[in-house]
Coordinates of C-alpha atoms in Angstrom, one line a residue:
M1 CA -4.1 54.0 53.5
K2 CA -2.6 52.4 56.0
K3 CA -4.8 49.5 56.5
V4 CA -4.0 49.2 52.3
W5 CA -0.2 48.9 53.3
V6 CA -0.7 46.4 55.9
F7 CA -3.1 44.3 53.4
L8 CA -1.0 44.6 50.8
K9 CA 2.0 43.0 52.9
K10 CA 0.0 40.4 54.2
F11 CA -1.6 39.3 50.6
W12 CA 1.1 40.6 48.1
W13 CA 1.7 37.2 46.8
L14 CA -2.0 36.5 46.3
I15 CA -2.1 39.9 44.1
L16 CA 0.8 38.8 42.1
T17 CA -0.7 35.3 41.5
V18 CA -4.0 36.8 40.4
L19 CA -1.8 39.2 38.1
A20 CA 0.3 36.7 36.5
F21 CA -2.5 34.3 36.0
I22 CA -4.5 36.9 34.0
A23 CA -1.3 37.8 32.4
G24 CA -0.6 34.6 31.1
L25 CA -4.1 33.9 30.0
S26 CA -4.3 37.5 28.0
F27 CA -1.0 36.5 26.4
R28 CA -1.6 33.4 25.4
K29 CA -5.4 34.1 23.8
G30 CA -3.5 37.1 21.8
K31 CA -0.5 34.9 20.6
K32 CA -1.0 31.9 17.6
N33 CA 1.7 29.4 17.4
P34 CA 3.6 29.7 14.1
D35 CA 4.4 26.1 14.2
V36 CA 1.4 24.5 14.9
E37 CA 0.5 26.5 11.6
L38 CA 3.2 24.9 10.0
L39 CA 2.4 21.5 11.3
K40 CA -1.0 21.1 10.1
E41 CA 0.2 22.5 6.3
Q42 CA 3.1 19.8 6.5
R43 CA 0.0 17.0 7.2
K44 CA -1.8 18.9 4.3
D45 CA 0.8 18.4 1.6
L46 CA 1.5 14.6 3.3
Q47 CA -1.6 13.8 3.3
K48 CA -2.1 15.1 -0.8
E49 CA 1.4 12.6 -1.6
E50 CA -0.2 9.8 0.5
E51 CA -3.1 9.7 -1.5
E52 CA -1.4 10.3 -4.9
L53 CA 1.3 7.1 -3.6
K54 CA -1.5 4.6 -3.2
K55 CA -3.5 6.1 -6.9
E56 CA 0.4 5.0 -7.9
Q57 CA 0.5 1.5 -6.4
E58 CA -2.8 0.7 -7.9
R59 CA -1.6 1.5 -11.4
L60 CA 1.1 0.1 -10.6
E61 CA -0.5 -3.5 -9.4
K62 CA -2.6 -3.3 -12.6
E63 CA 0.2 -3.0 -14.4
A64 CA 1.7 -5.8 -12.6
E65 CA -1.5 -8.2 -13.5
E66 CA -1.5 -7.2 -16.9
I67 CA 2.2 -8.3 -17.4
E68 CA 1.8 -11.7 -15.3
K69 CA -1.1 -13.0 -17.0
K70 CA 0.8 -12.4 -20.4
R71 CA 2.7 -15.6 -21.6
Y72 CA 5.8 -15.0 -23.3
F73 CA 6.6 -18.4 -23.6
N74 CA 3.6 -19.6 -25.5
D75 CA 5.9 -20.5 -28.9
P76 CA 9.8 -20.7 -28.8
V77 CA 9.9 -17.5 -31.2
D78 CA 7.8 -15.5 -28.2
A79 CA 10.5 -17.2 -25.9
A80 CA 13.4 -15.6 -28.4
K81 CA 11.8 -12.1 -28.7
Y82 CA 12.1 -11.7 -25.5
L83 CA 15.6 -12.9 -24.4
N84 CA 16.5 -10.4 -26.7
D85 CA 14.5 -7.3 -25.8
E86 CA 16.1 -8.2 -22.4
L87 CA 19.5 -8.4 -23.0
R88 CA 18.9 -5.3 -25.0
K89 CA 17.8 -3.2 -22.1
R90 CA 20.6 -4.6 -19.9
K91 CA 23.4 -3.2 -22.7

């Protein structure tokens, strides 16, 4: 018993270090970080939103090209209609 006590006195710091290391590993494995899970969900949501925004941007670009291809001012009547429509929209 005395030899065990002498051994513990000499190497108490080593024993505590090993126990702390083992305890740290066991606590780490059993616990999931909720913040990481939340961030993963948010990332998926943002990726979906990004895809939707890209589709919307493509649609708007196609619409803009169609509008640019239209020639409102081929004749004076079309120009007058366009200006009247714009004035009505702003009122």
